[in-house]
């Protein structure tokens, strides 16, 4: 029943072709396919260097049926600002300019350009598909890599020693009109967020968790399951925030322990029980901080309702 | 009108549609005036006030790829920061125009003029045009768009910090309607278009990459003749032209100076004074550096006894950069006709190059039995 309902709500039009060159089980093409379905054909994609630079296909091919500009690694938001300005000058306010960047191009090298664009409130939709490391170059750590993860530059004997950067809070601090998280395991939630974002003017940011079988080291038929577990464990809460202050959970439910999520992934295989407890403590800390943001937004809204009433 | 305002008037008359820039001394007046023009509606353009020069060029790239006429201006450190994207603009075959106010590189901090910022970008695939006067700056800004859009390559027009950027000269502002005739709206052959979706800049394998570079090179080759053409067209409408290379009082000269930028004006003064005394000296001004006008230089310099090249720049470990390129261009001239080439490094970091400096260079060139192996630094206080 629920399957039928989901299929019903997913637009039929395919703006991504089959025959792309992603690894088996990769979440990134699933995310692109869903986002483009929600955006429709009046979309121009700006794509800084990422796994998707390859997935999109080598010249003269393209796995997208919308215009695509491959951009330098750190320039996604700036290049998109230019595309937007040109469209505005042509009187085209309808076409969505979509930046499609990985975590490296967003959390690290592209953060300055993204912050600049967000501060200017450029009328663009910025999607970060986050596979939590530099996967295209062979699984080197990024500032999106979670604490304790082994990568090719943070080997298991000395794994990632810092916690994942809170990119959503950083974007929210720019007070952009819309920012949200999403995953490929929650297609209706994802579609609703993209549809909502599409209708808003200004900078919109979508952070999509994209489990990576070779990078996280899990079986390639477990991608959706991993994304679902990340949400259920509270590692990756599904939220949205408007104008940097109105926070809302978009999926709630019983919190599950983080252990089973970690144990499913080879990148955490070296962790002992004590380290799993540390991760649980950090997940709890972040979850509680998020809950306080949401509750504070709710009480603000109640307050303003009371004042208005 | 100061040189910086000549740039902004040029961009405005060219009806630039997207401007994206970041402030840096001595370029600031360019972006200040363009901001005003956009704000009060004199110029119908989107001005994106980015957070770095790197993003300025990235935004120009996005705008140009989407079909807009895009413009930026920078200087020195800002141009150096753009380096990666200068390649992107050229290999992306985007007709972006940029003004660079020649300023020396740090450390130590130096805001005054020399050419190392632009010459360090020699191999990025941008056409480079060096200007001598503010009138030339304004005219060249407009010509640059016409040239860029004719050959699908970006153009950098270059002016000296302070000697042009902040110095007022009488400048004739061309009639906007005539400029519209000269430079109609941009008609891109390809652009980001939802009705005709294409991917730009995807992975290009070894079996195709060289061909892409060959096309870039042949566009550069075409740019020489194209510049000649658009320069004559400009002359027909506005009664002024500059030439990729200008020869000044070269008739019968046994010694020629080769200069670029504002040193040229000082050199003209010295040449006039010496000519009045009956001395057979002349001047070759290089406006175009990329594509390199090698054939023209070979024609102008062959058969002359001595050539003195003044370089307000330096390739450390080698020599002045214009001198080095001219030496290479003269290599296939018949040895009987090949001039002795004397290289001089002058005026780095804004040090004044006076008529006395140029007299000194002419006297040294005449007095030397043969060129020294290394370029001579003039005005050095050690």
XYZ file of C-alpha atoms in Angstrom:
691
model
C 0.000 0.000 0.000
C 2.661 2.500 1.053
C 4.756 1.499 -1.986
C 1.889 2.413 -4.273
C 1.457 5.703 -2.523
C 5.122 6.573 -3.004
C 5.068 5.609 -6.683
C 2.002 7.787 -7.066
C 3.798 10.810 -5.722
C 6.968 10.463 -7.783
C 6.834 12.323 -11.103
C 7.121 9.955 -14.059
C 9.436 12.100 -16.105
C 13.034 10.852 -16.135
C 15.632 13.590 -16.528
C 18.517 11.215 -15.877
C 19.337 8.429 -18.288
C 20.304 4.874 -17.523
C 23.849 3.873 -18.381
C 25.579 6.266 -15.986
C 28.939 5.120 -14.633
C 28.443 5.240 -10.858
C 29.586 2.317 -8.699
C 26.933 -0.337 -7.961
C 24.825 0.709 -4.989
C 25.873 4.369 -5.164
C 23.334 6.714 -3.578
C 24.422 9.739 -5.613
C 22.588 8.891 -8.865
C 19.470 7.928 -6.897
C 19.554 11.341 -5.252
C 20.069 13.141 -8.581
C 17.257 11.210 -10.228
C 14.812 12.091 -7.463
C 15.852 15.754 -7.255
C 15.521 16.245 -11.023
C 12.117 14.577 -10.996
C 10.972 17.171 -8.495
C 12.604 20.097 -10.314
C 11.529 19.231 -13.850
C 13.167 20.063 -17.176
C 13.552 23.794 -16.545
C 16.719 23.214 -14.568
C 20.353 24.059 -15.235
C 22.903 22.031 -13.282
C 26.240 23.461 -12.163
C 28.526 20.661 -11.082
C 31.851 21.211 -9.339
C 34.339 18.322 -9.256
C 32.926 15.280 -7.453
C 32.058 11.649 -8.150
C 29.255 13.094 -10.238
C 31.772 14.679 -12.629
C 32.378 11.098 -13.727
C 28.839 9.780 -13.265
C 27.561 12.462 -15.667
C 29.633 10.856 -18.397
C 32.706 11.826 -20.408
C 32.545 14.178 -23.413
C 30.520 14.028 -25.637
C 28.052 12.131 -23.443
C 25.758 13.248 -20.653
C 23.537 11.223 -18.371
C 21.362 14.284 -17.753
C 18.605 15.591 -19.995
C 19.039 19.124 -18.650
C 21.899 21.575 -19.354
C 24.994 20.819 -17.307
C 28.040 22.990 -16.624
C 31.063 21.236 -15.161
C 32.714 23.780 -12.847
C 36.013 24.040 -10.994
C 36.028 22.275 -7.627
C 35.625 25.295 -5.354
C 33.307 27.340 -7.565
C 29.880 25.665 -7.492
C 27.978 28.468 -5.790
C 29.901 31.264 -7.560
C 29.487 29.767 -11.025
C 25.789 29.243 -10.316
C 25.508 32.903 -9.231
C 26.758 33.871 -12.679
C 24.352 31.523 -14.454
C 21.491 32.933 -12.389
C 22.478 36.519 -13.231
C 22.570 35.698 -16.937
C 19.130 34.053 -16.811
C 17.747 37.051 -14.923
C 19.111 39.354 -17.614
C 17.367 37.177 -20.194
C 14.109 37.514 -18.261
C 14.082 33.832 -17.318
C 13.093 33.681 -13.663
C 11.467 30.275 -13.976
C 14.493 28.040 -14.583
C 16.045 26.626 -11.420
C 19.825 26.884 -11.144
C 20.905 23.780 -9.255
C 24.377 23.298 -7.811
C 25.142 19.620 -7.429
C 28.224 19.181 -5.249
C 29.794 16.551 -3.039
C 30.859 17.020 0.559
C 34.408 18.017 -0.437
C 33.085 20.713 -2.778
C 30.700 21.930 -0.074
C 32.182 21.416 3.419
C 35.798 22.081 2.393
C 37.052 23.682 -0.790
C 33.757 25.220 -1.894
C 32.674 26.619 1.473
C 33.928 30.161 0.836
C 32.032 30.498 -2.438
C 28.962 28.892 -0.850
C 29.080 31.256 2.126
C 29.426 34.194 -0.268
C 26.450 33.093 -2.336
C 24.343 32.388 0.771
C 25.207 35.788 2.247
C 24.121 37.429 -1.021
C 21.029 35.223 -0.911
C 21.601 34.184 -4.533
C 18.534 32.656 -6.094
C 19.970 29.151 -6.440
C 19.311 25.682 -5.081
C 22.474 24.111 -3.688
C 22.391 20.331 -3.169
C 25.225 18.633 -1.367
C 25.186 14.872 -1.745
C 27.325 13.817 1.173
C 29.220 10.525 1.049
C 31.433 11.663 3.919
C 34.853 11.623 2.202
C 36.694 12.309 -1.075
C 35.343 9.165 -2.715
C 36.159 10.044 -6.316
C 39.873 10.307 -5.556
C 39.961 7.157 -3.432
C 38.285 7.730 -0.049
C 40.403 10.465 1.544
C 38.947 12.176 4.619
C 36.993 15.425 4.368
C 35.503 17.624 7.070
C 32.264 15.678 6.508
C 33.924 12.429 7.582
C 32.568 11.299 10.977
C 34.790 10.826 14.008
C 36.337 7.376 14.161
C 35.974 6.545 10.466
C 38.875 4.948 8.609
C 39.690 6.480 5.236
C 42.743 6.282 2.999
C 44.220 9.315 4.777
C 42.933 8.419 8.249
C 43.917 4.745 8.496
C 42.278 2.519 11.117
C 45.275 2.888 13.447
C 44.698 6.651 13.480
C 41.140 7.237 12.272
C 39.323 10.552 11.775
C 39.928 12.510 14.972
C 37.380 15.314 14.611
C 33.608 15.357 14.433
C 31.709 16.014 11.248
C 31.255 19.689 10.450
C 27.678 20.880 11.128
C 27.094 22.232 7.635
C 23.354 22.750 8.096
C 23.907 25.014 11.107
C 26.536 26.926 9.132
C 24.087 27.523 6.307
C 21.281 28.314 8.751
C 23.529 30.942 10.330
C 23.435 32.745 6.973
C 19.651 33.007 7.533
C 18.910 31.695 4.030
C 15.198 31.135 3.360
C 15.411 27.348 3.297
C 17.810 24.600 4.339
C 17.047 20.936 4.919
C 18.461 17.443 5.209
C 17.258 14.445 3.211
C 18.272 10.929 2.260
C 17.667 8.495 -0.586
C 15.820 6.223 1.862
C 13.061 8.805 2.331
C 11.979 9.630 -1.231
C 8.715 11.339 -0.369
C 10.421 13.534 2.202
C 13.134 14.331 -0.360
C 10.639 15.150 -3.111
C 8.583 17.338 -0.814
C 11.648 19.273 0.261
C 12.842 19.811 -3.303
C 9.363 20.852 -4.383
C 9.160 23.263 -1.480
C 12.647 24.604 -2.169
C 11.879 25.056 -5.862
C 9.061 27.467 -5.073
C 11.195 29.656 -2.779
C 13.343 32.529 -4.053
C 16.806 32.997 -2.628
C 19.457 30.552 -1.531
C 18.127 27.119 -0.754
C 20.361 24.369 0.613
C 19.713 20.653 0.662
C 22.061 18.265 2.459
C 21.508 14.716 1.196
C 23.181 11.785 2.912
C 24.547 9.470 0.214
C 25.905 6.164 1.550
C 28.865 4.919 -0.475
C 29.447 1.137 -0.642
C 33.188 1.196 -1.474
C 33.915 4.153 0.835
C 31.872 3.074 3.847
C 32.515 -0.571 3.065
C 29.112 -2.220 3.038
C 27.305 -4.461 0.545
C 25.985 -2.611 -2.469
C 22.385 -3.733 -1.844
C 22.376 -2.073 1.611
C 22.509 1.583 0.527
C 18.912 2.431 1.321
C 19.067 0.465 4.562
C 22.179 2.371 5.667
C 20.555 5.739 4.944
C 17.446 4.655 6.885
C 19.556 3.473 9.831
C 21.468 6.780 9.881
C 18.183 8.626 10.333
C 16.767 6.207 12.893
C 19.957 6.297 14.949
C 19.815 10.087 15.000
C 23.137 10.319 13.180
C 21.415 12.203 10.374
C 18.161 13.793 11.560
C 15.666 14.765 8.866
C 15.001 18.440 9.465
C 14.322 21.693 7.720
C 14.991 25.255 8.760
C 13.514 28.437 7.370
C 15.327 31.777 7.583
C 17.832 30.217 9.941
C 15.465 30.118 12.894
C 12.398 27.989 12.299
C 13.656 24.438 12.763
C 11.397 21.443 12.274
C 11.820 17.660 12.289
C 10.291 16.173 9.137
C 10.527 12.553 10.313
C 10.404 11.497 13.895
C 10.180 8.243 15.678
C 11.916 6.151 18.252
C 15.650 6.699 18.423
C 17.693 3.554 17.910
C 21.231 3.000 19.206
C 24.060 3.920 16.861
C 25.961 0.619 17.304
C 24.183 -1.445 14.628
C 24.618 1.401 12.086
C 28.345 1.530 12.775
C 28.755 -2.239 12.817
C 27.336 -2.534 9.322
C 30.212 -0.470 7.912
C 33.796 -1.588 7.397
C 35.101 1.947 7.933
C 34.162 1.601 11.635
C 35.278 -2.045 11.999
C 38.330 -1.129 14.129
C 36.258 0.662 16.777
C 35.950 -0.865 20.245
C 32.939 -0.661 22.539
C 34.311 2.410 24.307
C 34.646 4.283 21.028
C 31.133 3.276 20.005
C 29.955 4.728 23.346
C 31.814 7.958 22.547
C 30.091 8.158 19.179
C 26.743 7.491 20.856
C 27.445 10.344 23.271
C 28.245 12.723 20.384
C 25.152 11.625 18.448
C 23.053 12.218 21.569
C 24.646 15.609 22.116
C 23.898 16.682 18.553
C 20.407 15.209 18.657
C 19.621 17.107 21.837
C 21.004 20.315 20.377
C 18.785 19.804 17.337
C 15.782 19.059 19.544
C 16.384 22.263 21.480
C 16.481 24.225 18.198
C 13.207 22.641 17.137
C 11.551 23.176 20.526
C 12.754 26.741 20.684
C 11.292 27.356 17.208
C 8.003 25.826 18.325
C 7.806 27.971 21.446
C 8.712 31.069 19.377
C 5.884 30.250 17.022
C 3.479 29.671 19.933
C 4.618 32.954 21.396
C 4.081 34.866 18.204
C 0.696 33.201 17.743
C -0.241 34.235 21.272
C 0.912 37.770 20.617
C -0.947 37.864 17.329
C -4.082 36.366 18.889
C 38.996 60.924 -17.100
C 41.179 58.532 -15.066
C 42.069 55.150 -16.558
C 39.854 53.266 -14.150
C 36.838 55.296 -15.259
C 37.821 54.734 -18.885
C 37.502 51.008 -18.120
C 34.072 51.352 -16.530
C 32.834 53.611 -19.340
C 34.119 51.032 -21.820
C 32.314 48.194 -20.063
C 29.163 50.274 -19.792
C 29.183 51.307 -23.477
C 29.731 47.625 -24.328
C 26.490 46.880 -22.484
C 28.067 44.261 -20.258
C 25.160 42.245 -18.834
C 26.812 40.556 -15.871
C 29.622 42.141 -13.896
C 31.257 40.339 -11.030
C 34.184 41.774 -9.168
C 36.052 42.057 -5.896
C 37.822 45.248 -4.863
C 41.604 45.583 -4.923
C 43.823 48.648 -5.097
C 44.321 50.129 -7.709
C 41.244 48.723 -9.466
C 38.602 49.934 -6.995
C 37.320 52.926 -8.977
C 36.355 50.580 -11.801
C 33.952 48.604 -9.637
C 32.790 51.659 -7.711
C 31.724 53.463 -10.863
C 30.169 50.331 -12.395
C 28.225 49.786 -9.142
C 26.879 53.314 -9.430
C 26.000 52.847 -13.088
C 24.114 49.641 -12.266
C 22.440 51.170 -9.224
C 21.121 54.281 -10.972
C 20.039 52.372 -14.062
C 22.495 53.918 -16.530
C 23.715 50.368 -17.138
C 21.249 47.511 -17.300
C 23.388 44.785 -15.784
C 23.526 42.447 -12.801
C 26.502 43.261 -10.585
C 27.480 40.291 -8.400
C 29.536 41.540 -5.461
C 31.429 38.366 -4.699
C 33.661 37.412 -1.794
C 36.890 36.921 -3.801
C 38.447 37.342 -7.221
C 38.265 33.590 -7.589
C 34.489 33.749 -7.302
C 34.426 36.859 -9.522
C 35.893 34.895 -12.391
C 33.749 31.845 -11.581
C 30.620 33.998 -11.759
C 31.786 35.478 -15.080
C 32.301 31.924 -16.323
C 28.780 30.903 -15.310
C 27.258 34.051 -16.789
C 29.167 33.763 -20.043
C 28.314 30.062 -20.364
C 24.647 31.025 -19.971
C 25.022 33.498 -22.842
C 25.582 36.844 -21.113
C 28.263 39.410 -21.899
C 30.406 39.203 -18.759
C 32.997 41.605 -17.403
C 35.345 41.875 -14.445
C 38.376 43.873 -13.386
C 41.204 43.098 -11.012
C 44.877 43.537 -10.267
C 47.963 41.709 -9.030
C 47.128 39.334 -6.151
C 43.546 39.186 -7.367
C 44.614 38.076 -10.819
C 46.980 35.520 -9.304
C 44.104 34.125 -7.229
C 42.052 33.715 -10.416
C 44.729 31.672 -12.145
C 42.929 28.328 -12.247
C 39.791 29.934 -13.626
C 41.644 31.850 -16.315
C 42.404 28.468 -17.859
C 38.767 27.504 -17.341
C 37.492 30.600 -19.167
C 39.784 30.071 -22.138
C 39.418 26.317 -22.537
C 35.694 26.803 -21.976
C 35.940 29.213 -24.963
C 34.100 31.947 -23.095
C 34.394 35.534 -24.417
C 34.806 37.191 -21.020
C 36.541 40.558 -20.885
C 38.664 41.567 -17.919
C 40.650 44.686 -17.198
C 43.798 44.172 -15.175
C 45.500 47.143 -13.615
C 49.157 46.095 -13.707
C 50.428 46.008 -10.133
C 53.501 44.330 -8.654
C 53.190 41.169 -6.586
C 53.923 40.791 -2.854
C 55.770 40.350 -0.611
C 56.630 43.069 0.269
C 53.310 44.694 -0.374
C 53.528 46.935 -3.405
C 50.540 48.596 -5.035
C 52.487 50.240 -7.860
C 52.846 49.142 -11.421
C 54.710 46.366 -13.105
C 53.667 43.679 -15.539
C 54.434 40.499 -13.662
C 50.820 39.906 -12.645
C 49.575 39.688 -16.222
C 52.669 38.082 -17.717
C 52.446 35.305 -15.116
C 49.096 34.506 -16.809
C 50.706 34.324 -20.246
C 49.916 30.648 -20.768
C 46.295 30.661 -19.620
C 44.929 31.209 -23.128
C 43.785 34.820 -22.727
C 44.348 37.440 -25.397
C 46.392 40.234 -23.798
C 46.245 43.871 -24.930
C 48.461 46.461 -23.183
C 47.308 50.081 -23.268
C 49.256 53.337 -23.318
C 46.623 56.041 -22.777
C 43.203 56.339 -21.172
C 41.590 56.876 -24.564
C 43.148 53.618 -25.665
C 41.859 51.972 -22.474
C 38.279 52.984 -23.176
C 38.442 52.063 -26.859
C 40.195 48.764 -26.161
C 37.577 47.718 -23.606
C 34.905 47.884 -26.301
C 37.143 46.334 -28.959
C 37.976 43.537 -26.518
C 34.367 42.319 -26.441
C 34.173 42.339 -30.227
C 37.425 40.423 -30.498
C 36.523 37.964 -27.729
C 33.138 37.169 -29.248
C 34.617 36.805 -32.737
C 37.089 34.105 -31.731
C 35.444 32.680 -28.568
C 38.378 33.504 -26.351
C 38.615 35.732 -23.267
C 40.455 39.056 -23.509
C 42.497 40.801 -20.831
C 43.094 44.499 -21.363
C 45.943 45.828 -19.332
C 46.743 49.276 -17.958
C 49.471 50.567 -15.666
C 48.640 51.171 -12.015
C 48.422 54.893 -11.204
C 50.180 56.107 -14.385
C 46.883 55.325 -16.105
C 44.476 54.036 -13.461
C 44.578 57.203 -11.346
C 45.797 59.784 -13.860
C 43.265 62.030 -15.581
C 43.577 62.572 -19.321
C 41.164 64.013 -21.870
C 39.085 61.101 -23.180
C 36.497 61.203 -25.934
C 33.469 59.094 -24.987
C 32.190 57.420 -28.152
C 28.570 57.880 -29.115
C 26.598 54.983 -27.543
C 24.509 54.411 -30.666
C 27.639 54.105 -32.761
C 29.089 51.708 -30.240
C 25.902 49.626 -30.560
C 26.508 49.507 -34.306
C 30.094 48.433 -33.732
C 29.267 45.930 -31.013
C 25.762 44.442 -31.327
C 24.275 42.131 -28.702
C 26.184 38.941 -28.094
C 24.921 35.971 -30.100
C 26.520 32.889 -28.531
C 26.759 29.821 -30.739
C 26.206 27.601 -27.693
C 24.939 28.367 -24.239
C 23.266 26.723 -21.264
C 19.736 26.456 -22.610
C 16.920 24.340 -21.176
C 15.420 24.041 -24.648
C 18.625 22.595 -26.039
C 20.315 20.765 -23.159
C 24.046 20.182 -23.481
C 26.832 19.301 -21.072
C 29.889 21.583 -21.065
C 33.329 20.768 -19.736
C 32.973 17.023 -19.139
C 35.885 14.627 -18.933
C 37.882 14.701 -22.169
C 40.076 11.707 -22.794
C 43.554 11.690 -24.369
C 41.964 10.820 -27.724
C 40.243 14.223 -27.854
C 42.035 16.617 -25.493
C 44.803 17.566 -27.915
C 42.269 18.493 -30.576
C 40.529 20.756 -28.074
C 43.839 22.513 -27.406
C 44.495 22.762 -31.138
C 41.194 24.556 -31.593
C 42.183 26.962 -28.803
C 45.496 27.616 -30.543
C 43.898 28.158 -33.931
C 41.452 30.618 -32.364
C 44.483 32.489 -30.982
C 46.004 32.465 -34.466
C 42.786 33.855 -35.914
C 42.759 36.586 -33.267
C 45.718 38.386 -34.924
C 43.882 38.981 -38.191
C 40.593 39.489 -36.380
C 42.096 42.245 -34.243
C 43.402 43.965 -37.366
C 39.894 43.791 -38.790
C 38.035 45.071 -35.724
C 40.656 47.801 -35.198
C 40.078 49.083 -38.756
C 36.328 48.883 -38.247
C 36.777 50.981 -35.102
C 38.795 53.507 -37.073
C 36.068 53.765 -39.709
C 33.542 54.726 -37.034
C 35.652 56.668 -34.543
C 38.705 57.852 -36.526
C 41.228 56.241 -34.170
C 43.206 53.040 -34.325
C 46.076 51.541 -32.415
C 47.348 48.406 -34.147
C 48.552 45.231 -32.471
C 52.055 46.672 -32.919
C 52.712 50.315 -33.650
C 55.892 51.627 -35.234
C 56.758 55.204 -34.330
C 59.384 57.167 -36.277
C 61.141 53.994 -37.356
C 62.094 55.247 -40.827
C 65.819 54.851 -41.376
C 66.426 54.084 -37.688
C 69.532 52.111 -36.752
C 68.248 51.729 -33.163
C 64.713 50.861 -32.129
C 63.205 50.737 -28.676
C 60.484 48.173 -27.952
C 58.076 49.206 -25.201
C 54.615 48.519 -23.830
C 52.255 50.389 -21.504
C 52.929 53.956 -20.359
C 56.698 53.691 -20.802
C 55.808 54.110 -24.482
C 54.639 57.699 -24.010
C 57.860 58.639 -22.243
C 59.839 56.898 -24.972
C 57.982 58.869 -27.681
C 59.119 62.079 -25.991
C 62.756 60.904 -25.927
C 62.596 59.717 -29.553
C 61.187 63.093 -30.667
C 63.969 64.962 -28.846
C 66.690 62.766 -30.340
C 65.154 62.875 -33.806
C 65.190 66.685 -33.557
C 68.924 66.380 -32.996
C 69.171 64.235 -36.137
C 69.563 60.897 -34.420
C 68.023 57.934 -36.293
C 66.120 56.315 -33.418
C 62.593 54.974 -33.396
C 60.107 53.031 -31.349
C 57.995 49.906 -31.625
C 55.044 49.735 -29.229
C 53.644 46.341 -28.430
C 49.939 46.450 -27.619
C 49.237 42.802 -28.279
C 51.263 40.254 -26.324
C 48.996 37.219 -26.768
C 48.652 36.066 -29.442
C 52.272 37.058 -29.961
C 52.650 39.250 -33.064
C 55.864 37.482 -34.147
C 55.550 38.054 -37.900
C 54.938 41.781 -37.508
C 57.890 42.119 -35.163
C 60.156 40.180 -37.529
C 59.182 42.522 -40.360
C 59.655 45.692 -38.300
C 62.897 44.707 -36.599
C 64.730 42.912 -39.428
C 67.605 44.890 -40.861
C 67.808 47.268 -37.886
C 71.252 47.337 -36.292
C 70.244 47.433 -32.619
C 67.006 46.835 -30.728
C 66.564 47.729 -27.054
C 63.660 46.043 -25.279
C 62.370 47.660 -22.082
C 60.794 45.152 -19.728
C 58.812 46.312 -16.699
C 58.720 42.663 -15.627
C 61.030 39.794 -14.892
C 61.077 36.049 -15.240
C 63.415 35.299 -12.324
C 66.260 33.085 -13.398
C 65.915 34.191 -17.006
C 65.250 37.750 -18.151
C 62.659 40.307 -19.076
C 59.760 38.515 -20.683
C 59.150 40.676 -23.759
C 62.888 40.563 -24.581
C 62.944 36.811 -24.302
C 59.941 36.354 -26.572
C 61.283 38.828 -29.142
C 64.671 37.055 -29.147
C 62.859 33.816 -29.909
C 60.805 35.473 -32.681
C 63.985 36.806 -34.309
C 65.719 33.421 -34.302
C 64.546 32.535 -37.805
C 65.444 35.921 -39.285
C 68.383 35.755 -41.714
C 71.503 36.351 -39.531
C 72.582 39.174 -41.866
C 69.304 40.950 -41.115
C 68.953 39.991 -37.474
C 69.346 42.927 -35.070
C 71.470 42.792 -31.935
C 68.927 42.653 -29.114
C 69.596 44.441 -25.839
C 67.314 43.635 -22.934
C 66.709 46.084 -20.073
C 64.791 45.469 -16.867
C 63.274 48.735 -15.632
C 60.600 50.205 -13.409
C 59.733 47.182 -11.275
C 57.263 47.805 -8.459
C 56.345 51.206 -9.870
C 59.837 52.735 -9.970
C 59.680 55.735 -12.253
C 60.989 55.303 -15.791
C 61.921 58.844 -16.788
C 63.201 60.335 -20.047
C 66.626 60.150 -18.349
C 66.221 56.395 -17.873
C 65.411 55.946 -21.538
C 68.272 58.213 -22.636
C 70.557 56.097 -20.503
C 69.259 52.946 -22.199
C 69.793 54.376 -25.692
C 73.324 55.510 -24.782
C 74.186 52.123 -23.278
C 72.831 50.354 -26.349
C 74.852 52.542 -28.696
C 77.963 52.240 -26.539
C 77.961 48.472 -26.138
C 80.038 46.367 -28.511
C 77.522 43.529 -28.215
C 74.556 42.635 -25.976
C 75.459 41.214 -22.604
C 74.403 37.670 -21.851
C 72.039 38.858 -19.117
C 69.527 41.685 -19.345
C 70.805 44.942 -17.857
C 68.927 46.317 -14.850
C 68.628 50.071 -15.134
C 68.186 52.374 -12.158
C 69.241 49.771 -9.621
C 70.598 51.114 -6.293
C 72.533 48.358 -4.579
